[in-house]
mmCIF file of C-alpha atoms and ligand atoms in Angstrom:
data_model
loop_
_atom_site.group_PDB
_atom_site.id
_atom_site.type_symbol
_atom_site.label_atom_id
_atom_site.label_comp_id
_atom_site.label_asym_id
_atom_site.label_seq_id
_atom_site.Cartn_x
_atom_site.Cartn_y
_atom_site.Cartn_z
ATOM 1 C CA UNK A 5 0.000 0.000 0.000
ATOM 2 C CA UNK A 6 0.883 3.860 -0.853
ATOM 3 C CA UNK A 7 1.702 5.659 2.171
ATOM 4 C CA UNK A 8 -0.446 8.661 2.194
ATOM 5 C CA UNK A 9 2.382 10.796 2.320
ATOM 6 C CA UNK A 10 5.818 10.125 2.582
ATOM 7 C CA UNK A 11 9.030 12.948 2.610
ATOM 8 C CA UNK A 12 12.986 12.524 2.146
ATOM 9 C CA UNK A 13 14.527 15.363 3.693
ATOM 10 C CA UNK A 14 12.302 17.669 3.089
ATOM 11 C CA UNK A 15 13.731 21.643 3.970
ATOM 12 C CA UNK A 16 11.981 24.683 3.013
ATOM 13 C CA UNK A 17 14.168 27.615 4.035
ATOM 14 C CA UNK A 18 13.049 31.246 4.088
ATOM 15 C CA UNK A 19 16.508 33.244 4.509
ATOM 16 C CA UNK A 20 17.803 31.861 7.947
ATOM 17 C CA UNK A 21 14.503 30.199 9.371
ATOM 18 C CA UNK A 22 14.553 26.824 8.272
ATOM 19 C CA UNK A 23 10.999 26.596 8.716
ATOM 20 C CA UNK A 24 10.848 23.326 7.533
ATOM 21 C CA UNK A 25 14.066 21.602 8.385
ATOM 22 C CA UNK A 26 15.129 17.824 7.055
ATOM 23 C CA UNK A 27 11.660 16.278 7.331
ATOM 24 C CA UNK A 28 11.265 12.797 6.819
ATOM 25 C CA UNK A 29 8.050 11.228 7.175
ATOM 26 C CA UNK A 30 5.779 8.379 6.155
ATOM 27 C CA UNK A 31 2.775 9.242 7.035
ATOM 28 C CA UNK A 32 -0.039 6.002 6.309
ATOM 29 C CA UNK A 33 -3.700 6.692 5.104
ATOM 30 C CA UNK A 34 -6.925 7.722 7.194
ATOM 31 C CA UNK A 35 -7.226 10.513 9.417
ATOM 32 C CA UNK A 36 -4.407 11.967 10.208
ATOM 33 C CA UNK A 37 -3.905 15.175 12.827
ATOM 34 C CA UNK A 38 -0.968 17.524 12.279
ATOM 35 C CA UNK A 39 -0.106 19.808 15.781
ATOM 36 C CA UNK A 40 3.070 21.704 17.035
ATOM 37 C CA UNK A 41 3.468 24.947 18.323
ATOM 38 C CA UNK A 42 3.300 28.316 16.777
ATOM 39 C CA UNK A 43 6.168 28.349 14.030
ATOM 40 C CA UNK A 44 6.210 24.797 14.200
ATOM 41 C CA UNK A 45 5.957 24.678 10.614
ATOM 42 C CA UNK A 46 2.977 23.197 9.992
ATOM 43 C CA UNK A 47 1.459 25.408 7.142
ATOM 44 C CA UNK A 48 4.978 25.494 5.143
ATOM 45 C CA UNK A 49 4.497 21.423 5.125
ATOM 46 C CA UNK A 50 1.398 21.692 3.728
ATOM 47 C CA UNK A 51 2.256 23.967 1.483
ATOM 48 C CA UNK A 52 5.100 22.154 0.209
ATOM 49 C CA UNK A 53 2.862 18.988 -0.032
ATOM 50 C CA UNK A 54 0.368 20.657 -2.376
ATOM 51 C CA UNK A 55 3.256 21.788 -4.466
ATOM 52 C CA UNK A 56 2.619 25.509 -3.479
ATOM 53 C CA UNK A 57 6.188 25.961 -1.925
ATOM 54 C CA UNK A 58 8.935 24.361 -3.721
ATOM 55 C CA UNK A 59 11.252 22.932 -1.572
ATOM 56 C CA UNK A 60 14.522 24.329 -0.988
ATOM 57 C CA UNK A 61 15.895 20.648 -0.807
ATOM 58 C CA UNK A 62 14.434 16.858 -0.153
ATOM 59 C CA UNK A 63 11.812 15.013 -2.059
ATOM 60 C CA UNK A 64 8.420 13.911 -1.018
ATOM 61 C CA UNK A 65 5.287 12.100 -2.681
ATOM 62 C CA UNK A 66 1.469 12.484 -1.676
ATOM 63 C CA UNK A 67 -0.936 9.504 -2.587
ATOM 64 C CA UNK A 68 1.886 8.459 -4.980
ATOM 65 C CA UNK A 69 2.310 11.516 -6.648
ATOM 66 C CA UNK A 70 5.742 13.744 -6.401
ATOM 67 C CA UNK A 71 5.236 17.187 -4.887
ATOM 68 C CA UNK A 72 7.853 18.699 -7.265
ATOM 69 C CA UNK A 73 4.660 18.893 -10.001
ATOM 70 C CA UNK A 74 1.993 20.188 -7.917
ATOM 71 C CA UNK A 75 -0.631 19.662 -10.169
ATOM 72 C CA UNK A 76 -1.482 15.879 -9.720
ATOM 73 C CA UNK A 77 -1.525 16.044 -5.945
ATOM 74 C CA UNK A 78 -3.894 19.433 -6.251
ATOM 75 C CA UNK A 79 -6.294 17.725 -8.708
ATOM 76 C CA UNK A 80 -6.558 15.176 -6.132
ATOM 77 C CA UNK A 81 -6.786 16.974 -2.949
ATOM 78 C CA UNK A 82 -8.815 19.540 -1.192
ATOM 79 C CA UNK A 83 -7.127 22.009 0.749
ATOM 80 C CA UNK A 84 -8.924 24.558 3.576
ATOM 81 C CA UNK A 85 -6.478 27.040 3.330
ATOM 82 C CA UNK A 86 -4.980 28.715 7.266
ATOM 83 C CA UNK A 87 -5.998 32.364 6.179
ATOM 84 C CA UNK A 88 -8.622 33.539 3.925
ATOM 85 C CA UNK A 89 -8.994 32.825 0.707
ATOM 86 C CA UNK A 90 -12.255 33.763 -0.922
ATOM 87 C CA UNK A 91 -12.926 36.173 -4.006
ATOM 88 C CA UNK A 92 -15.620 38.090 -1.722
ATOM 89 C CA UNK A 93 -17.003 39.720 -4.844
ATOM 90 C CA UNK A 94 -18.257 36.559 -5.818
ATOM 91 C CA UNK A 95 -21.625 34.815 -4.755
ATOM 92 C CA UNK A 96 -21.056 32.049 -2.085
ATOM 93 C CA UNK A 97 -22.638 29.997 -5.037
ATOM 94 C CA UNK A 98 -20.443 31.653 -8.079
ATOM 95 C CA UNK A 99 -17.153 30.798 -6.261
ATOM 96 C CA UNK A 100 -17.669 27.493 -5.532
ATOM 97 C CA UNK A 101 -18.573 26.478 -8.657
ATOM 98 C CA UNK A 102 -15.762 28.105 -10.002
ATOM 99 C CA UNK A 103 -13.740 26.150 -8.204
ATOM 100 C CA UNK A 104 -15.460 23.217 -9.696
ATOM 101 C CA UNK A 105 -14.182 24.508 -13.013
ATOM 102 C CA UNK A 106 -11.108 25.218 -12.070
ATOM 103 C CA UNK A 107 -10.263 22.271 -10.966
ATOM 104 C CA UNK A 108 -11.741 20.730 -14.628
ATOM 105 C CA UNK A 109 -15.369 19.671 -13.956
ATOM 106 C CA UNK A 110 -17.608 20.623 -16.889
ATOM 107 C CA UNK A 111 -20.056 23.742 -15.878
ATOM 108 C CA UNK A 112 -22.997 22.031 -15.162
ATOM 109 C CA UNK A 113 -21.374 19.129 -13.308
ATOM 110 C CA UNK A 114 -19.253 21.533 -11.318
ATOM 111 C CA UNK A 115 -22.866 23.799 -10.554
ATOM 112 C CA UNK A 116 -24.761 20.979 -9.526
ATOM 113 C CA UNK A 117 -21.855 20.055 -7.349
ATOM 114 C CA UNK A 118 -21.871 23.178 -6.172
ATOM 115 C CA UNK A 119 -25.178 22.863 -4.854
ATOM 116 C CA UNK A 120 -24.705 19.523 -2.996
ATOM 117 C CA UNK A 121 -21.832 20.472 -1.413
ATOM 118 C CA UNK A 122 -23.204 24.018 0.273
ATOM 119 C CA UNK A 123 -26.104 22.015 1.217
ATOM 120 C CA UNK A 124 -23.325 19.542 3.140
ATOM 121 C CA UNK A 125 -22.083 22.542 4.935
ATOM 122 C CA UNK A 126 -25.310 23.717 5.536
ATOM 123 C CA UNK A 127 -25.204 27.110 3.316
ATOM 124 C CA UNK A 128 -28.615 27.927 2.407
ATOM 125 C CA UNK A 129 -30.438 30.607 0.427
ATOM 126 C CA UNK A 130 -27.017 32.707 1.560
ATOM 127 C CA UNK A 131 -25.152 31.005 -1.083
ATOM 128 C CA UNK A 132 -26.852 33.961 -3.357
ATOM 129 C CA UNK A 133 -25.305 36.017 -1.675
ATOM 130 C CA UNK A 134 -21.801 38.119 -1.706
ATOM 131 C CA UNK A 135 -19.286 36.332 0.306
ATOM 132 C CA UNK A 136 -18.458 39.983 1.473
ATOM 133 C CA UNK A 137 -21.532 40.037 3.491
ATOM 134 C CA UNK A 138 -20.970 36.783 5.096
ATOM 135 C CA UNK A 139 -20.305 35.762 8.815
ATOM 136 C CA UNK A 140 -16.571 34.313 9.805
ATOM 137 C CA UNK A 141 -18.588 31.014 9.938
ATOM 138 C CA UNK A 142 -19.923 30.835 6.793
ATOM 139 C CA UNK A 143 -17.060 32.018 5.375
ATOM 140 C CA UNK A 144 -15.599 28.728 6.415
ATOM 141 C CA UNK A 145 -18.187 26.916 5.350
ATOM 142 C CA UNK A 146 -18.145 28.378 2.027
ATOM 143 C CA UNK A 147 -13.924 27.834 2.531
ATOM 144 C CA UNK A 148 -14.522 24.107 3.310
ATOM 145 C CA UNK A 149 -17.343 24.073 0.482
ATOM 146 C CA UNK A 150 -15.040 24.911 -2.337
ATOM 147 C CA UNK A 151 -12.376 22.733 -1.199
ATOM 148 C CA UNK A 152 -14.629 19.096 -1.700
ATOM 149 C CA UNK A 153 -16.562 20.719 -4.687
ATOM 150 C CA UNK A 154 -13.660 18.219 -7.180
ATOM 151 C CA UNK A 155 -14.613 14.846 -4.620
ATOM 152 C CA UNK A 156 -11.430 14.714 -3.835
ATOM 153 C CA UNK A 157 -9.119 11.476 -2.227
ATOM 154 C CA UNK A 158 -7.435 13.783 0.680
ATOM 155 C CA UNK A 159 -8.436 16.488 2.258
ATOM 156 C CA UNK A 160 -6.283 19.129 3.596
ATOM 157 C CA UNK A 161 -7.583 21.321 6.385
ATOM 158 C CA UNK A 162 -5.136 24.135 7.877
ATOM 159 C CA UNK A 163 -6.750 25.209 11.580
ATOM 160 C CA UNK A 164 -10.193 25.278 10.039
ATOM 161 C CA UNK A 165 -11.832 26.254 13.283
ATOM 162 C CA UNK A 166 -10.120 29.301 13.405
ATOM 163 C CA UNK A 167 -11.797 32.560 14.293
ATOM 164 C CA UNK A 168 -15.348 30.303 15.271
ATOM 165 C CA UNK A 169 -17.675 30.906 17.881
ATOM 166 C CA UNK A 170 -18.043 27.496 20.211
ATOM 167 C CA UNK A 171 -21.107 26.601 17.877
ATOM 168 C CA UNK A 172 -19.318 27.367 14.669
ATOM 169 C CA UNK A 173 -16.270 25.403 16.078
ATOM 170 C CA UNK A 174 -18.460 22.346 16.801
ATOM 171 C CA UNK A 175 -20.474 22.699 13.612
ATOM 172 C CA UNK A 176 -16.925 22.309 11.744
ATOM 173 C CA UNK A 177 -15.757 19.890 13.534
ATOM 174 C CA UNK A 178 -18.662 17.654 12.794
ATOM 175 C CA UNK A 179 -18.137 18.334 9.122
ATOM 176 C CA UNK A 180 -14.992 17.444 9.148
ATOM 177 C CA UNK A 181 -15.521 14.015 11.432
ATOM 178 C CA UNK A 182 -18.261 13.302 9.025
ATOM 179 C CA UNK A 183 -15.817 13.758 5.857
ATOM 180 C CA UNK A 184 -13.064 11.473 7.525
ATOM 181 C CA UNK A 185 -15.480 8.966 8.779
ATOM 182 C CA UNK A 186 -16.787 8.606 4.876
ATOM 183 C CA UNK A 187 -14.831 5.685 2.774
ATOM 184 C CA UNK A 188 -11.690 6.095 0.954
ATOM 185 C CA UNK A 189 -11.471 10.057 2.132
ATOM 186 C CA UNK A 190 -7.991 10.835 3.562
ATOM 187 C CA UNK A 191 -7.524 13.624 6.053
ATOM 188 C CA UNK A 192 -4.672 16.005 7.394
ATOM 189 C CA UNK A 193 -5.535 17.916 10.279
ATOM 190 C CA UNK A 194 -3.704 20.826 11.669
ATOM 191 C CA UNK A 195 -5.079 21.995 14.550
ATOM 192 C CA UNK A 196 -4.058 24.172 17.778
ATOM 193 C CA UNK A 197 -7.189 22.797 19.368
ATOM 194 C CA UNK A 198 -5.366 19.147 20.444
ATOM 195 C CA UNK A 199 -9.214 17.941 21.430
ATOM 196 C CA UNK A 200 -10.414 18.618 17.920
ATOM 197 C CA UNK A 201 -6.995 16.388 16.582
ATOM 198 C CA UNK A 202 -8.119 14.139 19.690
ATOM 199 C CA UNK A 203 -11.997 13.896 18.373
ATOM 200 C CA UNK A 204 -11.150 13.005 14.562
ATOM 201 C CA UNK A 205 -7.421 11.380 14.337
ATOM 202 C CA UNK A 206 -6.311 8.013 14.674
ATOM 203 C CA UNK A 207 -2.920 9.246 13.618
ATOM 204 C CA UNK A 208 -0.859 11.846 14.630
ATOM 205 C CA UNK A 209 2.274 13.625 13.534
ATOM 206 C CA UNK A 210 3.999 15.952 16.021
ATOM 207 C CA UNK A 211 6.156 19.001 14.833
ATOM 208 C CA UNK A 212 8.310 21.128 16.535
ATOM 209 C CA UNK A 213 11.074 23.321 14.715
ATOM 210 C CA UNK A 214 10.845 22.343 11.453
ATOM 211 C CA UNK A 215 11.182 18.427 12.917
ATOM 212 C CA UNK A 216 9.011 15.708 13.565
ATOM 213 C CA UNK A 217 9.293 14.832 17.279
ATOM 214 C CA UNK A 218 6.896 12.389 17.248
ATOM 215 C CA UNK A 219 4.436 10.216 14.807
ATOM 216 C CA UNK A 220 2.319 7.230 15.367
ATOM 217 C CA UNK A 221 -1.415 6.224 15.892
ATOM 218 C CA UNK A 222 -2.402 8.233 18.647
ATOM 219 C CA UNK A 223 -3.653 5.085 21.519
ATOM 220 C CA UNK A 224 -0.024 3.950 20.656
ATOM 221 C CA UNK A 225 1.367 7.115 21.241
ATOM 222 C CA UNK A 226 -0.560 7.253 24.760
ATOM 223 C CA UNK A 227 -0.073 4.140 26.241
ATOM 224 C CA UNK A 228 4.067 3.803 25.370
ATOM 225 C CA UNK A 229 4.342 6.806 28.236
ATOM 226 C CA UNK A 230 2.562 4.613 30.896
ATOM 227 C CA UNK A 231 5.347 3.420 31.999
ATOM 228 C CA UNK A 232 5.716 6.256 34.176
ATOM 229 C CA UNK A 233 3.272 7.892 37.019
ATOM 230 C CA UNK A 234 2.240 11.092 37.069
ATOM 231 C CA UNK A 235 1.851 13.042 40.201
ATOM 232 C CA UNK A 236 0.553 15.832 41.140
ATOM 233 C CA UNK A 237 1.486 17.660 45.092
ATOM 234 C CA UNK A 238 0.403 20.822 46.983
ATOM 235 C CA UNK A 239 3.398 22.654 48.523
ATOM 236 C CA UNK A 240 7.066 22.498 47.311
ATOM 237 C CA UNK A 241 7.158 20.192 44.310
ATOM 238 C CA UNK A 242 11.045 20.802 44.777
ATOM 239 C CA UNK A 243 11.208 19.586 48.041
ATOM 240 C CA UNK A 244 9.271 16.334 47.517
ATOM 241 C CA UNK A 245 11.003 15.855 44.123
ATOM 242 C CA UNK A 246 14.426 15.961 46.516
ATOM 243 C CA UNK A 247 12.510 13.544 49.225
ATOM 244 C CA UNK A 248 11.564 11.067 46.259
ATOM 245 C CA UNK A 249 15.491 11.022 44.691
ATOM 246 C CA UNK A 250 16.776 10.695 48.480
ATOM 247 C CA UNK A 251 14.429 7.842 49.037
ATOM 248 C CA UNK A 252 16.204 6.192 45.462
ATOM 249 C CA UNK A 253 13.194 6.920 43.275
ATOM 250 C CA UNK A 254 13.286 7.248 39.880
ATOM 251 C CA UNK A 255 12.158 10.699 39.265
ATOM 252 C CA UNK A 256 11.671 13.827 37.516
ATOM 253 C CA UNK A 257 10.152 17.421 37.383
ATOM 254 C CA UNK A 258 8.584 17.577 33.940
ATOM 255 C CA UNK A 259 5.381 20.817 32.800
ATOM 256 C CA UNK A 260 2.867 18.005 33.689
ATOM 257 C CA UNK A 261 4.247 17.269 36.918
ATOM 258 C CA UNK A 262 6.600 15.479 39.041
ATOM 259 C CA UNK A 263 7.012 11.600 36.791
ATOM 260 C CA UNK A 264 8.351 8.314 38.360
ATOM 261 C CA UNK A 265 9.091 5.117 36.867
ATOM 262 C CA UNK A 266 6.343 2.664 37.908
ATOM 263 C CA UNK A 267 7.328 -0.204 39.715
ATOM 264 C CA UNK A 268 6.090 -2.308 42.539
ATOM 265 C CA UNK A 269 5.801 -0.292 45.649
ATOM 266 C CA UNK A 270 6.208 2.811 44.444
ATOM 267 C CA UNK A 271 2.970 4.582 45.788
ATOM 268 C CA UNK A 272 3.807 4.175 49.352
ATOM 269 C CA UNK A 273 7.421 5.580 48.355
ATOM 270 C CA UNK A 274 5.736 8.842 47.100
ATOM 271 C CA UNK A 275 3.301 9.131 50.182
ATOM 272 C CA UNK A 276 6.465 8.907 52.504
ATOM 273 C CA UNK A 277 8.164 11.460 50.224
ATOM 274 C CA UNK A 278 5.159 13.764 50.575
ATOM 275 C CA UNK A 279 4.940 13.207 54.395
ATOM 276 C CA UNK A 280 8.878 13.723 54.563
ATOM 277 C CA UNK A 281 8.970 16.478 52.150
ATOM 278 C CA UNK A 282 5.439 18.218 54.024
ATOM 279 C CA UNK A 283 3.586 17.887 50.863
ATOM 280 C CA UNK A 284 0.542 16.634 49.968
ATOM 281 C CA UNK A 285 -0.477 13.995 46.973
ATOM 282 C CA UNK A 286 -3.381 15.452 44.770
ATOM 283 C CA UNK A 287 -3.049 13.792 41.756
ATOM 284 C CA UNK A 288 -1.332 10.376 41.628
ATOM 285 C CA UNK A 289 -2.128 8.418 37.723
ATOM 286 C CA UNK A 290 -1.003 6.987 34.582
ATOM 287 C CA UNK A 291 1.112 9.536 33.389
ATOM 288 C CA UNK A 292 -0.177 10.665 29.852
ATOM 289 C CA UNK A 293 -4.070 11.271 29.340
ATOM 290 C CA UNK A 294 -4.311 13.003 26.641
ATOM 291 C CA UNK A 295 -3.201 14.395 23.608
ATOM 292 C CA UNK A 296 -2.783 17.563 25.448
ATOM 293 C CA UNK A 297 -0.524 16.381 28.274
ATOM 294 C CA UNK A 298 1.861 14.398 25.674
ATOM 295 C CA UNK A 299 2.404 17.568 23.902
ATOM 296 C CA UNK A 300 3.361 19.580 26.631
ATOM 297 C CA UNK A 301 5.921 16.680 27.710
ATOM 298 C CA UNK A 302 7.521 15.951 24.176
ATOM 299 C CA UNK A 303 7.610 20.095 23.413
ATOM 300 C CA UNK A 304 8.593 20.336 26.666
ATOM 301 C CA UNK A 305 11.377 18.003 26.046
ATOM 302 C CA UNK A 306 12.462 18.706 22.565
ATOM 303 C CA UNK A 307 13.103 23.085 23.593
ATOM 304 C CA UNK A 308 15.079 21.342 26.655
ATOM 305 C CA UNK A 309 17.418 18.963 24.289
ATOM 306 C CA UNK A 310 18.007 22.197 21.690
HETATM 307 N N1 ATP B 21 6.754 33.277 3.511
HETATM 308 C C1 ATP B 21 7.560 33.270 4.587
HETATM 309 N N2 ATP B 21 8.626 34.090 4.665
HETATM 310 C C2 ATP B 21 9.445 34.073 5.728
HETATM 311 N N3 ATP B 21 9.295 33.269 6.805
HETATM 312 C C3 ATP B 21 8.248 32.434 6.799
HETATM 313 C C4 ATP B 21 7.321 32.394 5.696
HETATM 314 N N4 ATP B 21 6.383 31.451 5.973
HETATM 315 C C5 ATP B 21 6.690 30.940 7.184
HETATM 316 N N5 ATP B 21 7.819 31.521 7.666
HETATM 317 C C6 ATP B 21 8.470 31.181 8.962
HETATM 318 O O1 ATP B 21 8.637 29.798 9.006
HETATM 319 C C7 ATP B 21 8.349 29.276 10.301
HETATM 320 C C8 ATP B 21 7.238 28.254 10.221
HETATM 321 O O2 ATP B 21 6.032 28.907 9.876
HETATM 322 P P1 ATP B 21 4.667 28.149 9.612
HETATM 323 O O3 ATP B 21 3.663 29.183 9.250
HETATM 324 O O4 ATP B 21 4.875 27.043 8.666
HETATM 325 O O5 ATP B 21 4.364 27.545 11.045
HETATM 326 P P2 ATP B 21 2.997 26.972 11.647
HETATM 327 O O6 ATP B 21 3.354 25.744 12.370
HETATM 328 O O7 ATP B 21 1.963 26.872 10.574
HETATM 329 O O8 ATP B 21 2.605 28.090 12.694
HETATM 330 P P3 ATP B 21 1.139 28.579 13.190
HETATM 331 O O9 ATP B 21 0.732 27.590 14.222
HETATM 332 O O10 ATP B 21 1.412 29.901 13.780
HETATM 333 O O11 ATP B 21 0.226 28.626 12.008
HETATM 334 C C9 ATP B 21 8.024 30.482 11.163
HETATM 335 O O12 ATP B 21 9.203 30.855 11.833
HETATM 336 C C10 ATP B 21 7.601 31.522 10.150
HETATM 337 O O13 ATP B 21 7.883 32.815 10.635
HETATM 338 MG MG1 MG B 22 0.104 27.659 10.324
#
């Protein structure tokens, strides 16, 4: 099987910022989330995989296709751009369907899918309407409209709940949950919002730098850092941290909390740390719970090794 995508060295540089630095990734099919901090790099990878950047070195290939030729990959993908887009002169129904031709449907084919796919977003008798005049959330609708009006195999979506109220976020979110939950549609991600990556990805890849720090299916992801506990103290978390390495356990202070190998016994160790130490135990678990809380630790991590 194809990977979905798959980069050798990849490096886009703009002057000194290497803002996309030696990536290489395989990246397998379904629905996969894309996170990292601001500057991470994240939009310059899309770009790059939609043949909008050209890379300043490295090679890479989307559903089979090299990036160097953007035009395969584009005819095949849909792509909800970070910032906006839209020709606001245009009719939320005149755009789309433009896109439709654009992207080499016949007119009435790419009207009638038009149609069907504002309905999908739920873009009503507004689609007569200037896109000038429209709210920030139906301007992403009308965003996420034009980008399936071609059917396509993958689906790109750059932080497409930016700038949404709680009910426009949600509205999007089921959108795009619907789109990756439909056969043989591919999804990438990228997302701030780690609970939106957590509510739609099985797959995720981390960036940080212009690097990936981390990939893998999410649940795998999760469970490899249970081999540590978590805890959690009120009062000095430097003086029990000091209690717990006196008493020969296997710790350390991490942005999540104080983390100790697990092994047999270990509990009581930390509640005589605490006691020693004059702290108290308010959270004692499995160390990583979320999406969230494992990118905070590998970030966390990765600025500490630099
Ligand atoms: N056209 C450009 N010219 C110069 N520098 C750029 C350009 N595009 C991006 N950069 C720089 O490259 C780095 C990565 O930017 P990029 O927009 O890809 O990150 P991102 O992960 O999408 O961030 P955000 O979460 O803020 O959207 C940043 O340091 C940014 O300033
Ligand atoms: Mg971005």
């Amino acid at each position: 099987m194809t990977e979905l995508v798959e980069t050798k060295g990849l490096t886009k540089a703009f002057g000194e910022v290497r803002a996309v630095d030696d990536l290489t990734v395989s990246i397998p099919e379904g629905a996969i989330g894309l996170v990292g901090p601001n500057g991470a790099g994240k939009t310059t990878f899309l770009r790059l995989l939609l043949g909008l950047l050209r890379p300043s070195q490295g090679t890479g290939r989307v559903l089979g296709y090299g990036i160097e030729d953007g035009i395969p990959v584009r005819e095949r993908t849909g792509y909800m751009p970070e910032h906006d887009c839209l020709l606001t002169d245009m009719t939320g129904i005149g755009l789309v369907s433009y896109m439709g031709r654009v992207s080499g449907l016949d007119p009435g084919t790419a009207m009638s899918r038009a149609h069907d796919v504002l309905q999908f977003v739920g873009v009503d008798e507004e689609r007569y309407r200037k896109i000038a005049e429209f709210s920030t959330g139906m301007r992403q609708k009308v965003k996420l409209a034009q980008a399936m009006v071609h059917d396509p195999q993958l689906y790109i979506f750059d932080e497409p709940t930016t700038g949404l109220d709680p009910r426009g976020r949600s509205e999007m979110l089921g959108l795009v949950g619907k789109i990756a939950g439909s056969g043989g549609r591919n999804v990438i991600l990228s997302s701030h919002l780690l609970p939106d990556v957590e509510s739609i990805c099985k797959y995720v890849v981390i960036l940080d730098g212009g690097h990936q720090i981390a990939a893998g299916p999410l649940a795998k992801l999760l469970t490899g850092a249970q081999d540590r506990l978590r805890i959690d103290v009120r009062g000095d978390r430097g003086a029990f941290l000091a209690a717990l390495q006196e008493a020969g356990v296997d710790s350390e202070a991490g942005p999540t909390g104080i983390h100790v190998a697990r092994k047999e016994g270990v509990e009581s160790d930390v509640f005589r740390a605490a006691k020693a130490s004059g702290t108290e135990v308010r959270y004692m678990g499995v160390e990583i719970r979320s999406l969230e809380e494992l990118f905070l630790e590998l970030v966390e991590r990765n600025a500490g090794g630099r």
